[in-house]
Amino acid sequence: MCGIVGYIGEKQAQPVLLNCLGRLEYRGYDSCGIAVLDSSVEVYKDAVRVKALEKAAPKLRGKAGIGHTRWATHGEPSKKNAHPHCGCRGEIAVVHNGVINNYQSLREQLASEGHKLVSDTDTEVIPHLIEKYYDGDLEKAVARALRDIEGSYAIIVLREGEPKLVAARKDTPLVIGIGDRENFIASDVPAVLDYTSRVIYLEDGDIAVVTADSIKVTGEGVRVEREEQKVMWSVEDAQKGGYEHFMLKEIHEQPKVIRDTLGQYISATEPAADLAVVGGDGLEDLLLLACGTSYHAALIGKYLIEELARVPVRVEIASEFNYNGRIAARSRAIVITQSGETADALRVIKRLKEEGCQVITITNVVGSTASRIANQVVYTHAGPEISVAATKTFIAQLIALYWLALPYSQIDISRLDNLMTGLRQLPTKVEQVLDSEAEIAECAGYLAGFDNVFFIGRGINFPVALEGAWKLKEISYIHAEGCAAGELKHGPLALLGKDTPAVAIVARDNNYESMLTNIKEVKARRSPVLAIAEEGDESIGELADWVISVPPVDSIFSPVVNTVALQLLAYYTAKQRGCPIDFPRNLAKSVTVE
Ligand code: F6R
């Protein structure tokens, strides 16, 4: 989604803005642009990558400026639709992340008043409205303009003759980076990490006026104090560290991520969260909601909570639930969102709370909107995830779910002890999967030659099949479908054959024999079979064409080792096909529009 940055200080703004924009590339974008303030506001923008813009842009002189990476929603990617957008007189420039719902009526109104709008975007109404209301006080004009706007926004405004940045947010994140005689504004922390780790998170309704040495925040027209926070992520965390892609680095970080996440939970003095139904003394039922890969984590959560705590768990896709879902009285919900900024996830949190439901969010981003609006927060400690495809945050979400579920276990004490030991051993088990990287890369070389792939699994590994297919399709562009293995014969089997392989995820659990039968059904249709199976599983060795072995773990933890193998499989398949792994086409890291 769009990324926005602002700078004001003693340095030339252009190189700082371009560097900050480079750090936001991971969010996904199709165009970019900057505006720099000197005696006038100079804008340079195009439908190109940041590096290309850097090469082509003239040297704009000035020590204050704003920048933007655009992920098109209204109007195709093009120079005229790229941000910053200006008013009629070119004195005011605005960058915006979010969606203006009533932009059509505002455009018509502005046009009837003589404003000439030149782009197809919703954003362009903002500088025109500010221009319309400006009477010498930029902050006031911004506040007045925002009253006309329905929708979501994080904006930064620059105006000729005013050495300051005015920023505002509603339903879209915005952070101020505090420097030494310089300040930064950005949609996301990694943008400013090269310069500072001191930040202020703005809240909905805030308007900030930022100069090189002052920050003034008002909410609802009154001065408010927003607490300064220290970002624990380092610049190195947000760099590739010698790996060819962020995704590969992030896959390799997973043993550490599990250790860090578990370590934080174990050392905490308070329980991670209270899942018990309000007014009850135990866990009665649960609703889990999320989008995309986080939804697959929620599905795994259902299997493990139902097995351990023996209570029914319902899982819903957040965007579906927002319009069609019903909640039961006394419900507790867990909303899983690694970014904490996904529009569908935020909407679901708000709706659930309005209906009296207690909401726990599992998120990776401290200070994210989800963390601020949910009733309880469980953080994962995965560090910044830059690659668009979620890997380490997904594994960290699973660790959070295990940790949340275990205290409510109805299983006997010796199994519980074994599970606690198994949980602590997971980093080592994941390291063993990573040791098989070369063999997995070889399998990927084979898989890369196909156009369609099925992923099949049962029980707790059915969502793993969904996630394996999801990862493969998003980064390799191979059509991949995840399927409950028992469903094959009810439809998908029609598509299987020698040109369509199946990746079978086989755990040593109560589904094992049925999985063997399903693999035989697939083989009978001459489909090549690639199995992810436990080391030493001879039956699978005889049946499958390729086997990726994973170390033995309690079957409840099998999603962790199996998913890591599937992440590597997707990575090397995409690499073989020459795909832009970290930034797949049309996708964005933080999906801030519904
Ligand atoms: C896929 C992926 C997405 C996200 C989804 C939800 O690799 O990353 O499917 O899982 O956009 O994002 P969060 O978890 O930030 O709400």
Coordinates of C-alpha atoms and ligand atoms in Angstrom, one line a residue:
M1 CA 0.0 0.0 0.0
C2 CA 1.0 3.6 -0.2
G3 CA 4.0 4.8 1.8
I4 CA 4.4 8.4 2.9
V5 CA 7.4 10.3 4.3
G6 CA 8.2 13.8 5.3
Y7 CA 11.4 15.5 6.3
I8 CA 12.3 18.9 7.8
G9 CA 15.7 19.8 9.2
E10 CA 19.2 21.0 8.3
K11 CA 19.9 18.5 5.5
Q12 CA 18.9 18.8 1.9
A13 CA 15.5 17.0 1.9
Q14 CA 15.6 15.3 -1.5
P15 CA 18.2 12.5 -0.7
V16 CA 16.7 12.0 2.8
L17 CA 13.2 11.6 1.2
L18 CA 14.4 9.2 -1.4
N19 CA 16.3 7.1 1.1
C20 CA 13.2 6.9 3.3
L21 CA 11.0 6.0 0.4
G22 CA 13.5 3.2 -0.5
R23 CA 12.9 1.8 3.0
L24 CA 9.2 1.7 2.3
E25 CA 9.5 -0.1 -1.0
Y26 CA 8.5 -3.4 0.7
R27 CA 5.0 -2.1 1.2
G28 CA 4.4 -2.6 -2.6
Y29 CA 4.0 0.3 -5.0
D30 CA 3.7 1.3 -8.6
S31 CA 4.7 5.0 -8.7
C32 CA 6.5 7.5 -6.5
G33 CA 7.2 11.2 -6.1
I34 CA 8.6 13.9 -4.0
A35 CA 7.9 17.6 -3.3
V36 CA 10.6 19.9 -1.9
L37 CA 10.1 23.3 -0.4
D38 CA 12.4 26.2 -1.3
S39 CA 11.1 29.5 -2.4
S40 CA 8.3 27.5 -4.0
V41 CA 7.1 23.9 -3.9
E42 CA 8.8 21.8 -6.5
V43 CA 7.3 18.4 -7.4
Y44 CA 8.9 15.5 -9.3
K45 CA 6.9 12.2 -9.7
D46 CA 6.4 9.4 -12.1
A47 CA 5.1 5.8 -12.5
V48 CA 8.6 4.3 -11.8
R49 CA 10.6 2.7 -9.0
V50 CA 12.4 4.9 -6.4
K51 CA 15.8 4.2 -7.9
A52 CA 14.6 5.3 -11.3
L53 CA 13.1 8.4 -9.9
E54 CA 16.3 9.2 -8.1
K55 CA 18.2 8.9 -11.4
A56 CA 15.8 11.0 -13.4
A57 CA 14.9 13.7 -10.9
P58 CA 16.5 17.2 -11.1
K59 CA 18.3 18.4 -8.0
L60 CA 15.5 20.1 -6.0
R61 CA 17.0 22.4 -3.3
G62 CA 15.3 22.7 0.0
K63 CA 15.4 21.5 3.6
A64 CA 11.8 20.4 3.9
G65 CA 9.8 18.0 1.8
I66 CA 7.4 15.1 1.4
G67 CA 7.5 11.9 -0.5
H68 CA 5.2 9.0 -1.5
T69 CA 5.1 5.5 -2.9
R70 CA 1.7 4.9 -4.5
W71 CA -0.2 1.6 -4.7
A72 CA -3.0 2.5 -7.2
T73 CA -6.6 2.4 -6.0
H74 CA -8.2 5.3 -7.9
G75 CA -6.8 5.7 -11.3
E76 CA -4.1 3.7 -13.1
P77 CA -0.4 4.0 -12.2
S78 CA 0.8 7.0 -14.2
K79 CA 2.7 10.3 -13.7
K80 CA -0.4 12.4 -13.3
N81 CA -1.9 10.0 -10.7
A82 CA 1.4 9.7 -8.7
H83 CA 1.6 11.8 -5.5
P84 CA 2.3 14.5 -4.4
H85 CA -0.8 16.3 -5.6
C86 CA -1.1 20.0 -5.7
G87 CA -3.9 22.6 -5.6
C88 CA -4.6 25.0 -8.6
R89 CA -1.8 27.4 -7.7
G90 CA 0.9 24.8 -7.0
E91 CA 1.5 26.3 -3.6
I92 CA 0.2 23.3 -1.6
A93 CA 1.4 19.7 -2.0
V94 CA -0.1 16.7 -0.3
V95 CA 0.9 13.0 0.0
H96 CA -1.9 10.7 1.2
N97 CA -2.3 7.1 2.2
G98 CA -5.9 5.8 2.6
V99 CA -9.2 6.2 0.7
I100 CA -11.5 9.2 0.4
N101 CA -15.0 7.7 0.0
N102 CA -16.8 10.9 -0.9
Y103 CA -14.2 12.1 -3.4
Q104 CA -16.6 12.2 -6.4
S105 CA -19.0 14.6 -4.8
L106 CA -16.1 16.7 -3.5
R107 CA -14.6 16.8 -7.0
E108 CA -17.9 18.0 -8.5
Q109 CA -18.2 20.6 -5.8
L110 CA -14.6 21.8 -6.3
A111 CA -15.0 21.9 -10.1
S112 CA -18.2 24.0 -9.8
E113 CA -16.1 26.4 -7.7
G114 CA -13.5 26.7 -10.4
H115 CA -10.9 24.2 -9.2
K116 CA -9.2 22.3 -12.0
L117 CA -8.5 18.7 -11.0
V118 CA -6.1 16.9 -13.3
S119 CA -5.7 13.4 -11.9
D120 CA -8.1 10.4 -11.5
T121 CA -7.3 10.0 -7.8
D122 CA -9.3 10.5 -4.7
T123 CA -6.4 12.2 -3.1
E124 CA -6.3 15.3 -5.3
V125 CA -9.4 16.8 -3.6
I126 CA -7.3 17.3 -0.4
P127 CA -4.9 20.0 -1.7
H128 CA -7.8 21.7 -3.4
L129 CA -9.8 21.8 -0.2
I130 CA -6.9 23.1 1.8
E131 CA -6.3 25.7 -0.9
K132 CA -10.0 26.7 -0.7
Y133 CA -10.0 27.1 3.1
Y134 CA -6.5 28.6 3.5
D135 CA -6.6 32.1 4.9
G136 CA -3.1 32.4 6.3
D137 CA -3.2 29.5 8.8
L138 CA -2.2 26.2 7.2
E139 CA -3.1 24.0 10.3
K140 CA -6.5 25.5 10.4
A141 CA -7.1 25.0 6.7
V142 CA -6.0 21.4 7.0
A143 CA -8.4 20.8 9.9
R144 CA -11.2 22.5 8.0
A145 CA -10.6 20.5 4.8
L146 CA -10.5 17.2 6.8
R147 CA -14.0 18.0 8.1
D148 CA -15.3 17.6 4.5
I149 CA -13.6 14.3 4.0
E150 CA -15.2 10.9 4.6
G151 CA -12.8 8.0 4.6
S152 CA -9.4 7.1 5.8
Y153 CA -6.2 9.1 5.6
A154 CA -2.7 9.7 6.7
I155 CA -1.5 12.9 5.0
I156 CA 1.4 15.3 5.0
V157 CA 1.0 18.8 3.7
L158 CA 3.7 21.2 2.5
R159 CA 3.0 24.8 1.6
E160 CA 5.0 27.5 -0.1
G161 CA 6.4 30.1 2.4
E162 CA 5.7 27.9 5.4
P163 CA 8.8 26.0 6.7
K164 CA 6.8 23.3 8.4
L165 CA 5.0 20.0 7.7
V166 CA 1.4 19.5 8.7
A167 CA 0.3 15.9 9.2
A168 CA -3.0 14.2 10.1
R169 CA -4.3 10.7 10.5
K170 CA -7.6 8.8 10.6
D171 CA -7.7 5.0 10.4
T172 CA -4.3 4.9 8.7
P173 CA -1.0 4.8 10.6
L174 CA 1.4 7.8 10.9
V175 CA 4.5 8.1 13.0
I176 CA 6.8 11.0 13.7
G177 CA 10.5 10.3 14.0
I178 CA 12.4 12.6 16.3
G179 CA 15.9 13.7 15.3
D180 CA 18.4 16.2 16.4
R181 CA 17.4 19.6 14.9
E182 CA 15.4 17.6 12.3
N183 CA 12.2 15.6 12.3
F184 CA 10.6 13.0 10.1
I185 CA 7.1 11.8 9.4
A186 CA 6.3 8.4 7.9
S187 CA 3.6 5.8 7.4
D188 CA 5.9 3.1 8.8
V189 CA 8.8 2.9 11.2
P190 CA 11.4 1.3 8.9
A191 CA 11.3 4.5 6.8
V192 CA 13.1 6.5 9.5
L193 CA 15.3 3.9 11.2
D194 CA 18.4 5.2 9.3
Y195 CA 18.0 8.5 11.2
T196 CA 16.3 7.8 14.5
S197 CA 14.8 5.3 16.8
R198 CA 12.8 7.9 18.8
V199 CA 9.2 8.0 17.6
I200 CA 5.7 9.3 18.4
Y201 CA 2.7 7.4 17.1
L202 CA -0.1 9.7 16.1
E203 CA -3.7 8.7 17.0
D204 CA -6.9 9.0 15.0
G205 CA -8.0 12.6 14.7
D206 CA -4.5 14.0 15.5
I207 CA -3.1 16.9 13.5
A208 CA 0.6 17.5 14.0
V209 CA 2.6 20.6 13.0
V210 CA 6.3 19.7 12.7
T211 CA 9.2 22.0 12.2
A212 CA 13.0 21.2 12.5
D213 CA 12.9 21.6 16.2
S214 CA 9.3 21.4 17.4
I215 CA 6.4 19.0 17.3
K216 CA 2.9 20.2 18.2
V217 CA 0.0 17.7 18.2
T218 CA -3.6 18.6 18.5
G219 CA -6.6 16.2 18.8
E220 CA -10.1 17.6 18.4
G221 CA -8.6 21.1 18.4
V222 CA -6.9 20.7 21.8
R223 CA -3.2 20.4 22.4
V224 CA -2.4 16.8 23.3
E225 CA 0.8 15.0 24.4
R226 CA 1.8 11.8 22.6
E227 CA 4.3 9.7 24.4
E228 CA 7.7 9.3 22.9
Q229 CA 8.7 5.6 22.3
K230 CA 11.9 3.9 21.5
V231 CA 11.9 1.5 18.6
M232 CA 13.7 -1.7 19.4
W233 CA 14.2 -2.7 15.8
S234 CA 17.6 -1.8 14.4
V235 CA 18.5 -0.7 10.8
E236 CA 20.2 -4.1 10.4
D237 CA 16.9 -5.8 11.3
A238 CA 15.4 -4.1 8.3
Q239 CA 18.3 -4.9 5.9
K240 CA 19.1 -8.0 4.0
G241 CA 22.2 -8.9 6.0
G242 CA 24.0 -10.7 3.1
Y243 CA 20.9 -12.7 1.9
E244 CA 19.8 -12.4 -1.7
H245 CA 16.3 -11.6 -0.6
F246 CA 14.5 -10.4 2.6
M247 CA 12.3 -13.5 2.3
L248 CA 15.2 -15.9 2.6
K249 CA 16.7 -13.9 5.5
E250 CA 13.4 -13.9 7.3
I251 CA 12.9 -17.7 6.8
H252 CA 16.4 -18.2 8.3
E253 CA 15.6 -15.9 11.2
Q254 CA 12.8 -18.2 12.4
P255 CA 14.7 -20.2 15.0
K256 CA 15.6 -16.9 16.7
V257 CA 12.1 -15.6 16.3
I258 CA 10.7 -18.6 18.1
R259 CA 13.3 -18.3 20.8
D260 CA 12.7 -14.5 21.2
T261 CA 8.9 -14.9 21.2
L262 CA 8.8 -17.8 23.6
G263 CA 11.5 -16.1 25.8
Q264 CA 9.3 -13.0 26.2
Y265 CA 6.3 -15.0 27.1
I266 CA 8.2 -17.2 29.6
S267 CA 9.8 -14.3 31.3
A268 CA 6.6 -12.2 31.5
T269 CA 5.1 -11.8 35.0
E270 CA 1.5 -11.6 33.6
P271 CA -0.2 -14.2 31.5
A272 CA -0.1 -13.3 27.7
A273 CA -3.8 -12.8 27.6
D274 CA -7.0 -13.9 29.3
L275 CA -9.1 -16.0 26.9
A276 CA -11.8 -16.9 29.4
V277 CA -15.3 -15.7 28.6
V278 CA -16.3 -12.6 30.6
G279 CA -18.3 -13.7 33.6
G280 CA -17.1 -17.3 33.2
D281 CA -14.1 -19.0 34.7
G282 CA -12.9 -21.0 31.8
L283 CA -12.6 -21.0 28.1
E284 CA -16.0 -21.6 26.6
D285 CA -15.8 -20.7 23.0
L286 CA -13.7 -18.6 20.8
L287 CA -13.9 -16.6 17.6
L288 CA -10.6 -16.2 15.6
L289 CA -10.5 -13.7 12.7
A290 CA -7.8 -12.7 10.3
C291 CA -6.9 -12.2 6.6
G292 CA -4.5 -14.0 4.2
T293 CA -1.7 -15.9 5.8
S294 CA -2.8 -14.7 9.3
Y295 CA -6.1 -16.5 8.5
H296 CA -4.2 -19.7 8.0
A297 CA -2.6 -19.2 11.4
A298 CA -6.1 -18.7 12.8
L299 CA -7.2 -22.0 11.2
I300 CA -4.3 -23.8 12.8
G301 CA -5.2 -22.1 16.0
K302 CA -8.7 -23.7 15.8
Y303 CA -7.2 -27.2 15.5
L304 CA -4.8 -26.7 18.4
I305 CA -7.2 -25.0 20.8
E306 CA -9.9 -27.5 20.1
E307 CA -7.5 -30.4 20.7
L308 CA -5.9 -28.9 23.8
A309 CA -8.7 -27.0 25.4
R310 CA -11.6 -29.1 24.0
V311 CA -13.8 -26.0 23.3
P312 CA -15.4 -25.1 19.9
V313 CA -13.5 -22.5 18.0
R314 CA -14.9 -20.6 15.0
V315 CA -12.6 -19.0 12.4
E316 CA -13.7 -16.3 10.1
I317 CA -12.1 -14.3 7.3
A318 CA -12.2 -10.7 8.6
S319 CA -13.4 -9.2 5.4
E320 CA -16.3 -11.6 5.2
F321 CA -17.2 -11.3 8.8
N322 CA -17.3 -7.5 8.6
Y323 CA -20.3 -7.7 6.3
N324 CA -21.9 -11.0 7.0
G325 CA -20.8 -12.3 10.4
R326 CA -22.8 -12.7 13.6
I327 CA -21.4 -13.0 17.1
A328 CA -22.7 -14.9 20.0
A329 CA -23.3 -13.1 23.3
R330 CA -20.3 -13.3 25.7
S331 CA -17.9 -14.0 22.9
R332 CA -14.2 -13.5 23.0
A333 CA -12.3 -13.0 19.8
I334 CA -8.7 -13.1 18.7
V335 CA -7.9 -11.0 15.7
I336 CA -4.5 -11.9 14.2
T337 CA -2.7 -9.3 12.1
Q338 CA 1.0 -9.2 11.8
S339 CA 1.1 -5.5 10.7
G340 CA -1.7 -4.4 13.0
E341 CA -2.8 -2.1 10.2
T342 CA -4.8 -4.3 7.8
A343 CA -8.0 -2.4 7.2
D344 CA -10.3 -5.5 7.3
A345 CA -8.8 -6.6 10.6
L346 CA -9.1 -3.1 12.1
R347 CA -12.7 -2.9 11.0
V348 CA -13.5 -6.3 12.5
I349 CA -11.9 -5.2 15.9
K350 CA -14.0 -2.1 16.0
R351 CA -17.2 -3.9 15.1
L352 CA -16.7 -6.7 17.6
K353 CA -16.0 -4.2 20.4
E354 CA -19.1 -2.2 19.5
E355 CA -21.1 -5.4 19.9
G356 CA -19.7 -6.0 23.4
C357 CA -17.1 -8.6 22.5
Q358 CA -13.7 -8.6 24.2
V359 CA -11.0 -8.6 21.5
I360 CA -7.5 -9.8 21.9
T361 CA -5.1 -9.0 19.0
I362 CA -2.0 -10.9 18.1
T363 CA 0.3 -8.5 16.3
N364 CA 4.0 -8.0 15.5
V365 CA 4.0 -4.2 15.5
V366 CA 4.2 -2.3 18.8
G367 CA 2.1 0.8 18.6
S368 CA 0.1 -0.4 15.6
T369 CA -3.5 0.6 15.4
A370 CA -4.7 -3.0 16.3
S371 CA -2.6 -2.9 19.4
R372 CA -4.2 0.4 20.4
I373 CA -7.8 -0.5 19.8
A374 CA -8.0 -4.1 21.0
N375 CA -8.8 -4.9 24.6
Q376 CA -5.7 -7.0 25.0
V377 CA -2.6 -7.3 23.0
V378 CA -0.3 -10.3 22.5
Y379 CA 2.9 -9.3 20.7
T380 CA 4.9 -11.6 18.6
H381 CA 8.6 -10.8 18.6
A382 CA 9.6 -11.4 15.0
G383 CA 11.3 -8.1 14.3
P384 CA 10.5 -6.2 11.1
E385 CA 9.3 -8.3 8.2
I386 CA 10.1 -6.6 4.9
S387 CA 9.3 -9.3 2.3
V388 CA 5.7 -9.0 1.2
A389 CA 5.2 -12.7 1.7
A390 CA 4.8 -13.4 5.4
T391 CA 7.0 -16.1 6.9
K392 CA 8.5 -15.4 10.3
T393 CA 5.5 -13.4 11.5
F394 CA 3.3 -16.4 10.6
I395 CA 5.5 -18.8 12.6
A396 CA 5.5 -16.3 15.5
Q397 CA 1.7 -16.2 15.4
L398 CA 1.6 -19.9 15.8
I399 CA 3.9 -19.7 18.8
A400 CA 1.6 -17.1 20.3
L401 CA -1.4 -19.4 19.7
Y402 CA 0.4 -22.4 21.4
W403 CA 1.2 -20.2 24.3
L404 CA -2.3 -18.8 24.7
A405 CA -3.9 -22.3 24.4
L406 CA -1.7 -24.3 26.7
P407 CA -2.9 -22.8 30.0
Y408 CA -6.4 -23.9 29.1
S409 CA -5.4 -27.5 28.2
Q410 CA -7.7 -30.3 29.3
I411 CA -5.0 -32.9 28.5
D412 CA -3.2 -35.0 31.0
I413 CA -0.2 -33.6 32.8
S414 CA 2.4 -35.9 31.2
R415 CA 1.3 -34.8 27.7
L416 CA 1.3 -31.2 28.8
D417 CA 4.9 -31.6 30.0
N418 CA 5.9 -33.2 26.7
L419 CA 4.3 -30.3 24.8
M420 CA 6.1 -27.7 26.9
T421 CA 9.4 -29.5 26.2
G422 CA 8.4 -29.8 22.5
L423 CA 7.7 -26.1 22.3
R424 CA 11.1 -25.3 23.7
Q425 CA 12.7 -27.6 21.2
L426 CA 11.1 -26.0 18.2
P427 CA 14.0 -23.6 17.3
T428 CA 16.3 -26.6 17.0
K429 CA 13.7 -28.5 14.9
V430 CA 13.4 -25.5 12.5
E431 CA 17.2 -25.3 12.3
Q432 CA 17.1 -29.0 11.1
V433 CA 14.6 -28.1 8.4
L434 CA 16.8 -25.2 7.3
D435 CA 19.7 -27.7 7.0
S436 CA 17.7 -29.4 4.2
E437 CA 17.7 -26.2 2.1
A438 CA 19.8 -27.7 -0.7
E439 CA 17.5 -30.7 -1.2
I440 CA 14.4 -28.4 -1.0
A441 CA 16.0 -26.1 -3.6
E442 CA 16.4 -29.2 -5.9
C443 CA 12.7 -30.2 -5.5
A444 CA 11.8 -26.6 -6.3
G445 CA 13.8 -26.8 -9.5
Y446 CA 11.4 -29.6 -10.5
L447 CA 8.2 -27.9 -9.3
A448 CA 9.2 -24.7 -11.2
G449 CA 8.4 -26.4 -14.5
F450 CA 4.6 -26.8 -13.8
D451 CA 1.8 -24.3 -14.2
N452 CA -0.6 -25.8 -11.6
V453 CA 0.1 -27.4 -8.3
F454 CA -2.2 -28.8 -5.6
F455 CA -1.3 -28.9 -1.9
I456 CA -3.1 -31.4 0.2
G457 CA -3.2 -32.0 3.9
R458 CA -5.6 -33.2 6.7
G459 CA -6.3 -32.1 10.2
I460 CA -4.0 -29.5 11.6
N461 CA -2.0 -29.7 8.3
F462 CA -5.0 -28.8 6.1
P463 CA -4.4 -25.1 6.8
V464 CA -0.7 -25.8 6.2
A465 CA -1.6 -26.9 2.7
L466 CA -3.5 -23.7 2.3
E467 CA -0.5 -21.7 3.4
G468 CA 1.9 -23.7 1.2
A469 CA -0.3 -23.0 -1.9
W470 CA -0.7 -19.3 -0.9
K471 CA 3.0 -18.8 -0.6
L472 CA 3.8 -20.5 -3.9
K473 CA 1.2 -18.6 -5.9
E474 CA 2.0 -15.2 -4.4
I475 CA 5.8 -15.3 -5.1
S476 CA 6.2 -17.7 -8.1
Y477 CA 2.9 -16.9 -9.9
I478 CA 2.3 -20.6 -10.3
H479 CA -1.4 -21.4 -9.9
A480 CA -1.6 -23.3 -6.6
E481 CA -4.6 -24.6 -4.7
G482 CA -4.7 -25.8 -1.2
C483 CA -7.2 -28.6 -0.5
A484 CA -8.3 -30.8 2.3
A485 CA -7.0 -34.2 1.1
G486 CA -10.3 -35.8 1.8
E487 CA -12.0 -33.4 -0.6
L488 CA -10.0 -34.3 -3.6
K489 CA -12.4 -37.0 -4.8
H490 CA -15.3 -34.6 -4.4
G491 CA -14.1 -32.4 -7.3
P492 CA -10.4 -31.3 -7.6
L493 CA -9.3 -34.8 -8.7
A494 CA -10.7 -33.9 -12.1
L495 CA -7.7 -31.6 -12.6
L496 CA -5.0 -33.9 -11.5
G497 CA -2.8 -35.7 -14.0
K498 CA 0.8 -36.0 -15.1
D499 CA 1.1 -32.2 -15.6
T500 CA -0.3 -31.3 -12.2
P501 CA 1.7 -32.4 -9.2
A502 CA 0.5 -32.6 -5.7
V503 CA 2.4 -31.5 -2.6
A504 CA 1.2 -33.7 0.2
I505 CA 1.8 -32.7 3.8
V506 CA 1.9 -35.8 5.9
A507 CA 2.1 -35.8 9.7
R508 CA 2.3 -38.9 12.0
D509 CA -1.2 -38.3 13.5
N510 CA -4.6 -39.8 13.3
N511 CA -4.8 -38.7 9.7
Y512 CA -1.7 -40.6 8.6
E513 CA -3.4 -43.7 7.0
S514 CA -6.0 -41.6 5.2
M515 CA -3.2 -39.4 3.8
L516 CA -1.5 -42.5 2.4
T517 CA -4.8 -43.4 0.7
N518 CA -5.2 -39.9 -0.7
I519 CA -1.6 -40.0 -2.1
K520 CA -2.4 -43.3 -3.8
E521 CA -5.5 -41.8 -5.3
V522 CA -3.4 -39.0 -6.7
K523 CA -0.7 -41.4 -7.9
A524 CA -3.4 -43.4 -9.7
R525 CA -4.1 -40.3 -11.8
R526 CA -0.4 -40.1 -12.7
S527 CA 0.2 -36.9 -10.8
P528 CA 3.7 -36.5 -9.5
V529 CA 3.7 -36.4 -5.7
L530 CA 6.1 -34.4 -3.6
A531 CA 5.6 -35.2 0.1
I532 CA 6.6 -33.3 3.2
A533 CA 7.0 -36.1 5.7
E534 CA 8.7 -37.1 8.9
E535 CA 12.3 -38.4 8.7
G536 CA 12.5 -42.2 8.2
D537 CA 9.0 -42.6 6.9
E538 CA 9.5 -45.5 4.6
S539 CA 5.9 -45.8 3.4
I540 CA 6.0 -42.3 2.1
G541 CA 9.4 -42.9 0.5
E542 CA 7.9 -45.7 -1.5
L543 CA 4.9 -43.8 -2.6
A544 CA 6.1 -40.3 -3.4
D545 CA 8.3 -39.1 -6.2
W546 CA 10.1 -36.6 -4.1
V547 CA 10.2 -36.4 -0.3
I548 CA 11.3 -33.5 1.8
S549 CA 12.0 -34.9 5.3
V550 CA 11.3 -32.9 8.4
P551 CA 12.4 -33.8 12.0
P552 CA 9.9 -35.6 14.2
V553 CA 7.8 -33.4 16.5
D554 CA 4.5 -33.8 18.4
S555 CA 1.9 -33.6 15.6
I556 CA 0.5 -30.5 17.2
F557 CA 3.7 -28.7 16.3
S558 CA 4.0 -30.3 12.8
P559 CA 2.6 -27.1 11.2
V560 CA 5.8 -25.3 12.3
V561 CA 8.3 -27.6 10.7
N562 CA 6.1 -28.3 7.6
T563 CA 5.5 -24.6 6.9
V564 CA 9.2 -23.8 7.1
A565 CA 9.8 -26.5 4.5
L566 CA 7.0 -25.1 2.3
Q567 CA 8.4 -21.6 2.6
L568 CA 11.7 -22.7 1.3
L569 CA 10.0 -24.6 -1.5
A570 CA 8.1 -21.6 -2.6
Y571 CA 11.2 -19.4 -2.3
Y572 CA 13.4 -21.6 -4.5
T573 CA 10.6 -22.2 -7.0
A574 CA 10.1 -18.4 -7.4
K575 CA 13.8 -17.9 -7.7
Q576 CA 14.1 -20.6 -10.4
R577 CA 11.3 -18.8 -12.3
G578 CA 13.1 -15.4 -11.9
C579 CA 10.3 -13.7 -10.0
P580 CA 10.7 -10.5 -7.9
I581 CA 10.4 -12.5 -4.7
D582 CA 10.3 -9.7 -2.1
F583 CA 7.9 -7.5 -4.0
P584 CA 5.4 -9.7 -5.9
R585 CA 3.3 -7.9 -8.5
N586 CA 0.0 -6.3 -7.4
L587 CA 0.6 -7.1 -3.7
A588 CA 1.4 -4.9 -0.7
K589 CA 2.8 -5.7 2.7
S590 CA 0.3 -3.7 4.7
V591 CA -3.2 -3.8 3.2
T592 CA -4.7 -0.5 4.5
V593 CA -7.7 -0.4 2.2
E594 CA -10.8 -2.7 2.5
Ligands
F6R1 C1 0.8 -13.3 2.5 C2 0.5 -12.2 3.4 C3 -0.9 -11.6 3.4 C4 -1.2 -11.1 4.8 C5 -2.5 -10.5 4.9 C6 -2.9 -10.0 6.3 O1 2.1 -13.7 2.6 O2 1.4 -11.7 4.0 O3 -1.8 -12.6 3.0 O4 -1.1 -12.2 5.7 O5 -2.5 -9.3 4.1 O6 -1.9 -9.2 6.8 P1 -1.8 -8.9 8.4 O7 -1.4 -10.1 9.1 O8 -0.8 -7.8 8.5 O9 -3.2 -8.5 8.8

